[in-house]
Short mmCIF file of C-alpha atoms in Angstrom, two decimals:
data_model
loop_
_atom_site.label_atom_id
_atom_site.label_comp_id
_atom_site.label_asym_id
_atom_site.label_seq_id
_atom_site.Cartn_x
_atom_site.Cartn_y
_atom_site.Cartn_z
CA MET A 1 -20.54 -12.43 42.71
CA ARG A 2 -20.67 -12.18 38.95
CA LYS A 3 -22.22 -8.63 39.08
CA ALA A 4 -19.60 -7.38 41.56
CA LEU A 5 -16.35 -8.66 39.93
CA PHE A 6 -16.80 -9.44 36.31
CA PRO A 7 -18.43 -6.46 34.38
CA ALA A 8 -15.25 -4.34 34.23
CA VAL A 9 -13.23 -7.18 33.18
CA ILE A 10 -15.69 -8.23 30.48
CA THR A 11 -16.00 -4.63 29.23
CA LEU A 12 -12.17 -4.56 28.76
CA ILE A 13 -11.98 -7.85 27.02
CA THR A 14 -15.02 -7.09 24.74
CA LEU A 15 -13.47 -3.85 23.61
CA THR A 16 -10.22 -5.60 22.85
CA VAL A 17 -11.99 -8.18 20.89
CA LEU A 18 -13.90 -5.60 18.89
CA VAL A 19 -10.78 -3.50 18.18
CA GLY A 20 -8.64 -6.46 17.38
CA THR A 21 -11.10 -7.88 14.84
CA SER A 22 -11.89 -4.61 13.19
CA GLY A 23 -8.35 -4.31 11.90
CA CYS A 24 -7.67 -7.78 10.66
CA GLY A 25 -9.75 -7.99 7.46
CA SER A 26 -12.77 -9.65 9.23
CA GLY A 27 -15.23 -6.82 8.74
CA ALA A 28 -18.59 -7.42 7.03
CA THR A 29 -17.34 -6.11 3.78
CA GLN A 30 -14.23 -8.22 3.77
CA ALA A 31 -15.44 -11.42 5.33
CA SER A 32 -15.34 -14.53 3.09
CA PRO A 33 -17.75 -17.44 3.34
CA LEU A 34 -16.36 -20.75 4.74
CA ARG A 35 -17.32 -24.26 5.60
CA PHE A 36 -15.91 -26.73 7.94
CA GLY A 37 -16.74 -30.05 6.25
CA GLY A 38 -13.18 -31.30 5.53
CA PRO A 39 -9.61 -30.50 4.84
CA LYS A 40 -8.54 -27.60 2.61
CA SER A 41 -8.69 -29.85 -0.42
CA GLY A 42 -12.26 -30.66 0.28
CA ALA A 43 -11.48 -34.46 0.26
CA ALA A 44 -13.08 -35.17 3.56
CA LEU A 45 -16.39 -33.45 2.63
CA HIS A 46 -16.80 -35.92 -0.25
CA ALA A 47 -15.31 -38.90 1.46
CA THR A 48 -17.53 -42.09 1.62
CA PRO A 49 -18.99 -42.23 5.06
CA PRO A 50 -17.65 -44.99 7.21
CA GLY A 51 -19.66 -48.02 8.29
CA LYS A 52 -22.51 -47.95 10.85
CA ARG A 53 -20.06 -49.09 13.61
CA SER A 54 -18.07 -46.02 13.32
CA LEU A 55 -18.26 -43.36 16.00
CA VAL A 56 -18.06 -40.45 13.35
CA GLN A 57 -20.99 -38.18 12.98
CA TRP A 58 -20.78 -36.64 9.55
CA PRO A 59 -22.11 -33.14 8.78
CA THR A 60 -25.79 -33.27 7.94
CA ARG A 61 -26.63 -29.72 6.87
CA PRO A 62 -23.54 -27.60 6.36
CA ILE A 63 -23.96 -23.90 6.00
CA SER A 64 -21.59 -21.09 5.09
CA PHE A 65 -20.03 -19.11 8.01
CA GLU A 66 -18.48 -15.68 7.72
CA GLU A 67 -14.85 -15.37 8.53
CA GLU A 68 -14.35 -13.37 11.81
CA SER A 69 -10.63 -13.69 12.23
CA ARG A 70 -7.67 -16.11 11.93
CA VAL A 71 -5.78 -17.87 14.66
CA GLY A 72 -2.03 -17.49 14.46
CA GLY A 73 0.91 -19.19 16.06
CA ALA A 74 0.26 -22.85 16.70
CA GLY A 75 -3.22 -22.26 15.19
CA GLU A 76 -1.56 -22.17 11.76
CA ASN A 77 -3.82 -19.36 10.38
CA THR A 78 -7.12 -21.39 10.84
CA PRO A 79 -10.34 -19.45 10.67
CA ILE A 80 -12.89 -18.41 13.22
CA GLY A 81 -16.27 -18.40 11.60
CA VAL A 82 -19.43 -16.72 12.85
CA THR A 83 -23.15 -17.28 11.93
CA THR A 84 -26.43 -15.97 13.30
CA LEU A 85 -28.37 -19.11 14.45
CA HIS A 86 -32.14 -19.23 14.60
CA GLY A 87 -32.60 -21.93 17.18
CA PRO A 88 -35.28 -24.33 15.95
CA LYS A 89 -35.75 -25.89 19.49
CA SER A 90 -35.33 -22.79 21.61
CA GLY A 91 -36.83 -20.18 19.32
CA PHE A 92 -33.87 -17.88 20.27
CA THR A 93 -31.75 -16.12 17.65
CA GLY A 94 -28.18 -15.29 18.40
CA LYS A 95 -24.59 -15.27 17.19
CA VAL A 96 -22.35 -18.41 17.33
CA TRP A 97 -18.60 -18.45 16.54
CA VAL A 98 -16.79 -21.63 15.64
CA TRP A 99 -13.12 -22.85 15.18
CA ALA A 100 -11.60 -26.12 14.11
CA PRO A 101 -8.11 -27.02 15.08
CA PRO A 102 -5.37 -27.42 12.47
CA GLU A 103 -5.48 -31.30 12.77
CA TYR A 104 -9.14 -31.14 11.56
CA TYR A 105 -7.95 -30.05 8.06
CA GLU A 106 -5.25 -32.56 7.64
CA LYS A 107 -5.72 -35.22 4.94
CA ARG A 108 -4.73 -37.98 7.23
CA ASN A 109 -7.75 -37.03 9.43
CA ALA A 110 -10.18 -36.63 6.63
CA ARG A 111 -12.38 -39.57 7.91
CA LYS A 112 -12.09 -38.73 11.65
CA GLY A 113 -14.65 -37.14 13.92
CA PHE A 114 -13.34 -34.64 16.54
CA PRO A 115 -14.26 -33.78 20.23
CA VAL A 116 -16.12 -30.49 20.85
CA MET A 117 -15.85 -27.90 23.57
CA GLU A 118 -18.60 -25.32 24.07
CA ALA A 119 -16.92 -22.17 25.57
CA LEU A 120 -19.04 -19.70 27.41
CA PRO A 121 -18.07 -16.17 28.50
CA GLY A 122 -18.65 -14.43 31.79
CA ALA A 123 -20.91 -11.45 32.68
CA TYR A 124 -23.67 -10.98 30.26
CA GLY A 125 -21.86 -12.66 27.25
CA PHE A 126 -23.60 -10.34 24.78
CA PRO A 127 -23.25 -9.10 22.04
CA VAL A 128 -19.86 -11.07 21.68
CA ASN A 129 -18.36 -14.19 23.17
CA TYR A 130 -15.00 -13.05 24.40
CA TRP A 131 -13.33 -16.34 23.84
CA ILE A 132 -12.89 -15.29 20.17
CA GLY A 133 -10.41 -12.63 21.24
CA SER A 134 -6.77 -12.61 20.15
CA ASP A 135 -5.90 -11.26 23.56
CA LEU A 136 -6.96 -14.46 25.40
CA LYS A 137 -5.53 -16.84 22.84
CA LEU A 138 -7.84 -19.74 23.74
CA GLU A 139 -7.64 -21.32 20.25
CA GLU A 140 -3.91 -20.69 19.86
CA ASN A 141 -3.27 -22.26 23.20
CA LEU A 142 -5.52 -25.18 22.53
CA ALA A 143 -3.69 -25.72 19.28
CA ARG A 144 -0.23 -25.59 21.11
CA TRP A 145 -1.39 -27.92 23.83
CA SER A 146 -2.61 -30.39 21.29
CA LYS A 147 0.72 -30.45 19.54
CA ASN A 148 2.63 -31.06 22.62
CA GLY A 149 0.23 -33.79 23.73
CA THR A 150 -1.41 -32.01 26.73
CA SER A 151 -4.75 -31.60 25.17
CA LEU A 152 -7.03 -33.22 22.61
CA PRO A 153 -7.60 -31.16 19.43
CA PHE A 154 -10.99 -29.62 20.20
CA ILE A 155 -13.55 -28.11 17.95
CA VAL A 156 -14.56 -24.88 19.75
CA VAL A 157 -18.08 -23.38 19.57
CA MET A 158 -18.66 -20.02 21.16
CA PRO A 159 -22.28 -18.88 21.42
CA VAL A 160 -23.53 -15.74 22.99
CA LEU A 161 -24.57 -16.44 26.57
CA ASN A 162 -27.62 -14.15 27.04
CA PRO A 163 -30.10 -12.39 24.68
CA ASN A 164 -29.15 -8.96 26.05
CA ASP A 165 -26.89 -7.12 28.35
CA LYS A 166 -29.55 -6.17 30.89
CA GLN A 167 -30.27 -9.42 32.86
CA TYR A 168 -28.73 -12.84 33.68
CA TYR A 169 -30.62 -15.85 32.43
CA ASP A 170 -28.48 -18.44 34.16
CA GLY A 171 -28.07 -20.45 30.95
CA SER A 172 -31.67 -21.75 31.73
CA ASP A 173 -35.21 -21.90 30.35
CA ILE A 174 -36.76 -19.32 32.76
CA PRO A 175 -40.59 -19.27 32.28
CA GLY A 176 -41.61 -16.34 30.05
CA GLN A 177 -38.06 -15.69 28.86
CA PRO A 178 -35.88 -16.74 25.94
CA LYS A 179 -35.03 -20.52 26.28
CA ILE A 180 -31.32 -20.00 26.81
CA GLY A 181 -31.02 -23.47 28.33
CA THR A 182 -32.34 -25.20 25.25
CA TRP A 183 -30.23 -22.83 23.12
CA LEU A 184 -27.00 -23.93 24.84
CA SER A 185 -27.73 -27.55 25.37
CA GLN A 186 -29.56 -28.39 22.11
CA ASP A 187 -29.44 -25.75 19.37
CA VAL A 188 -25.81 -25.02 19.65
CA PRO A 189 -24.63 -28.54 19.77
CA ASP A 190 -26.96 -29.34 16.79
CA LEU A 191 -25.34 -26.63 14.81
CA VAL A 192 -21.92 -28.26 15.37
CA ARG A 193 -23.09 -31.65 14.44
CA GLN A 194 -24.62 -30.28 11.14
CA ASN A 195 -21.43 -28.46 10.18
CA PHE A 196 -18.49 -30.51 11.52
CA ARG A 197 -17.24 -34.07 11.74
CA THR A 198 -18.01 -34.97 15.35
CA LEU A 199 -18.44 -38.14 17.29
CA LYS A 200 -21.57 -40.02 18.34
CA THR A 201 -20.78 -40.16 22.00
CA ARG A 202 -21.05 -37.96 25.04
CA ASP A 203 -17.43 -38.87 25.75
CA ALA A 204 -16.47 -36.25 23.02
CA TRP A 205 -18.49 -33.36 24.44
CA ALA A 206 -17.37 -30.65 26.96
CA VAL A 207 -18.55 -27.30 28.08
CA MET A 208 -16.40 -24.64 29.67
CA GLY A 209 -17.53 -21.29 31.07
CA SER A 210 -16.36 -18.54 33.29
CA SER A 211 -18.27 -16.84 36.14
CA SER A 212 -21.93 -16.68 34.91
CA GLY A 213 -20.86 -18.95 32.08
CA GLY A 214 -19.16 -21.22 34.53
CA PHE A 215 -22.51 -21.60 36.37
CA ALA A 216 -24.00 -22.42 33.00
CA ALA A 217 -21.36 -24.98 32.20
CA LEU A 218 -21.83 -26.66 35.65
CA LYS A 219 -25.51 -26.68 35.43
CA ASN A 220 -25.78 -27.95 31.97
CA VAL A 221 -23.43 -30.96 32.39
CA LEU A 222 -25.32 -32.03 35.55
CA GLN A 223 -28.69 -31.46 33.76
CA HIS A 224 -27.79 -33.07 30.50
CA PRO A 225 -25.27 -35.76 31.14
CA GLU A 226 -26.47 -37.61 28.07
CA THR A 227 -25.02 -34.78 25.98
CA PHE A 228 -21.97 -33.49 27.90
CA LYS A 229 -19.53 -35.56 29.91
CA VAL A 230 -17.17 -32.84 31.13
CA ALA A 231 -17.55 -29.37 32.50
CA ILE A 232 -14.89 -26.74 33.17
CA PRO A 233 -16.47 -24.41 35.43
CA ASN A 234 -14.15 -21.28 35.97
CA GLY A 235 -14.83 -19.13 39.00
CA PRO A 236 -18.51 -20.24 38.80
CA ASP A 237 -21.52 -19.37 40.73
CA ILE A 238 -22.93 -22.47 42.36
CA VAL A 239 -26.65 -21.62 42.66
CA PRO A 240 -29.01 -19.68 40.37
CA ASP A 241 -29.27 -15.97 40.94
CA SER A 242 -31.05 -14.38 38.18
CA PRO A 243 -33.79 -11.96 39.28
CA LEU A 244 -35.94 -13.42 36.51
CA TRP A 245 -36.51 -16.52 38.65
CA ASN A 246 -38.83 -14.33 40.98
CA GLY A 247 -42.16 -16.26 41.21
CA HIS A 248 -40.72 -19.47 39.68
CA ALA A 249 -39.23 -21.30 42.69
CA LYS A 250 -40.00 -24.80 41.33
CA GLU A 251 -38.28 -24.11 37.95
CA GLU A 252 -35.39 -22.44 39.75
CA ARG A 253 -34.87 -25.54 41.83
CA GLU A 254 -34.79 -27.67 38.64
CA ASN A 255 -31.87 -25.54 37.38
CA ASN A 256 -29.89 -25.70 40.66
CA PRO A 257 -26.58 -27.53 40.36
CA GLU A 258 -26.67 -28.73 43.97
CA VAL A 259 -30.16 -30.22 43.32
CA LEU A 260 -29.04 -31.76 40.09
CA ALA A 261 -25.81 -33.30 41.59
CA ARG A 262 -27.79 -34.90 44.41
CA ARG A 263 -30.20 -36.53 41.82
CA LEU A 264 -27.33 -37.73 39.66
CA ILE A 265 -25.65 -39.21 42.75
CA ALA A 266 -28.90 -40.84 43.82
CA ARG A 267 -29.45 -42.56 40.52
CA GLY A 268 -25.95 -43.58 40.13
CA GLY A 269 -24.84 -41.73 36.96
CA PRO A 270 -23.96 -41.45 34.25
CA PRO A 271 -20.65 -40.29 35.47
CA VAL A 272 -19.63 -36.62 34.89
CA TYR A 273 -16.29 -34.93 35.26
CA LEU A 274 -16.15 -31.33 36.80
CA ALA A 275 -12.76 -29.69 36.29
CA PHE A 276 -13.22 -26.52 38.45
CA GLN A 277 -10.75 -23.59 38.14
CA ASP A 278 -10.25 -20.67 40.45
CA GLY A 279 -7.55 -18.06 41.06
CA SER A 280 -6.00 -18.18 44.60
CA ARG A 281 -7.24 -14.58 45.15
CA GLU A 282 -10.92 -15.37 44.49
CA ASN A 283 -11.82 -15.10 48.13
CA THR A 284 -15.62 -15.09 47.62
CA VAL A 285 -15.92 -17.75 44.97
CA LEU A 286 -13.29 -20.28 46.02
CA PRO A 287 -14.88 -21.30 49.35
CA LYS A 288 -18.21 -21.93 47.63
CA VAL A 289 -16.46 -24.22 45.09
CA ARG A 290 -14.64 -26.14 47.85
CA LYS A 291 -17.92 -26.63 49.70
CA PHE A 292 -19.67 -27.95 46.52
CA ILE A 293 -16.78 -30.40 45.95
CA ALA A 294 -16.87 -31.63 49.49
CA ARG A 295 -20.59 -32.25 49.43
CA TYR A 296 -21.07 -33.63 45.89
CA GLY A 297 -17.72 -34.84 44.62
CA HIS A 298 -18.39 -38.46 44.97
CA GLY A 299 -20.06 -41.34 43.22
CA PRO A 300 -20.60 -40.51 39.52
CA VAL A 301 -19.61 -36.87 40.26
CA HIS A 302 -15.92 -36.70 39.67
CA THR A 303 -14.25 -33.35 40.56
CA ARG A 304 -10.94 -31.72 40.24
CA LEU A 305 -9.88 -28.17 41.40
CA GLN A 306 -7.20 -26.22 39.72
CA ILE A 307 -6.01 -23.27 41.70
CA VAL A 308 -4.05 -20.70 39.82
CA PRO A 309 -1.45 -19.07 42.16
CA GLY A 310 -2.12 -15.28 42.31
CA GLY A 311 -5.06 -15.63 39.97
CA THR A 312 -8.13 -13.48 40.02
CA HIS A 313 -11.68 -13.67 38.76
CA SER A 314 -10.58 -13.31 35.19
CA ALA A 315 -10.49 -15.06 31.86
CA GLN A 316 -6.72 -14.70 31.62
CA THR A 317 -6.45 -16.53 34.92
CA TYR A 318 -8.52 -19.48 33.61
CA VAL A 319 -6.51 -19.84 30.32
CA GLN A 320 -3.39 -20.15 32.51
CA GLY A 321 -5.03 -22.85 34.49
CA LEU A 322 -6.00 -24.79 31.46
CA GLY A 323 -2.36 -25.09 30.60
CA GLU A 324 -1.27 -25.96 34.08
CA GLY A 325 -3.15 -29.21 34.33
CA THR A 326 -6.82 -28.82 33.56
CA MET A 327 -6.67 -29.72 29.84
CA ARG A 328 -4.50 -32.77 30.44
CA TRP A 329 -6.97 -34.02 33.07
CA VAL A 330 -9.99 -33.36 30.91
CA SER A 331 -8.49 -34.82 27.71
CA ALA A 332 -7.67 -38.04 29.48
CA ARG A 333 -11.33 -38.60 30.30
CA MET A 334 -12.58 -37.89 26.82
CA GLN A 335 -12.66 -39.50 23.37
CA GLY A 336 -10.18 -38.14 21.00
CA PRO A 337 -10.31 -38.00 17.11
CA THR A 338 -11.28 -41.30 15.64
CA ALA A 339 -12.70 -42.80 12.48
#
């Protein structure tokens, strides 16, 4: 599915991202270093940490990011930063983009931790993560929805999904290959904790993805419910399909969302929330999603399906769905900013 429908869309979006960022003062020679420890005045970075009973996870090892671009409109000119992360647990090295909402910089929130959304692209998701693109306006829309009360103000982290554009790695640790599962579920969240005011609870962590990234989102929440509470799988594959699993049937089974869902149900939790999104014209994907929900959407596995009228297997469709109900449902089940 992901091979047949998504490459052309991703190519177009990737080109748009590259062209858009090249002309907005975010090139290597013009980028400025930035940190995300606190408000623009720097007050939060130097604030006295709250007591032990607080949910706030204060930055532990902040680094400087390069400015990639700025988010306009409701985003109030907030920056998207980028760094190259050498994953200490996975051993994988790749780019990660980050963004904090306008509320994060406000002095009144200087002692508050914020919820996090890891956003994964479709297709190969390399060498860029298309959610940074000004054409999709993910960050601008999240800022707008936060202001009108239909979404929490999320920190968004956008890693590359694969180590190259040759194979799919199913967001997993495939034997003999780069440990992309560990990269997505441990190294990338650790980077956020080290650089942002986050929260010490799984209730504040979500992962969203589209197509191949939707599979990774679905799988990682079911596999790591101690880390993530919510997944937003957009037009996802339901079972692993990377050719790199050949000869590794046992490990492939350990990364199969159907198997993981059955196990989670059998042991009674912890509860996870799966906010599926599909376009009404996704004739191949939608029946598989409905089947998964019918089989596994009970007990600790809570599900919701947002169908976008006239929608296709595309990131634009999924952004539309986020605003038509998904973000309200997700936000109601997560922890918002708190001190």
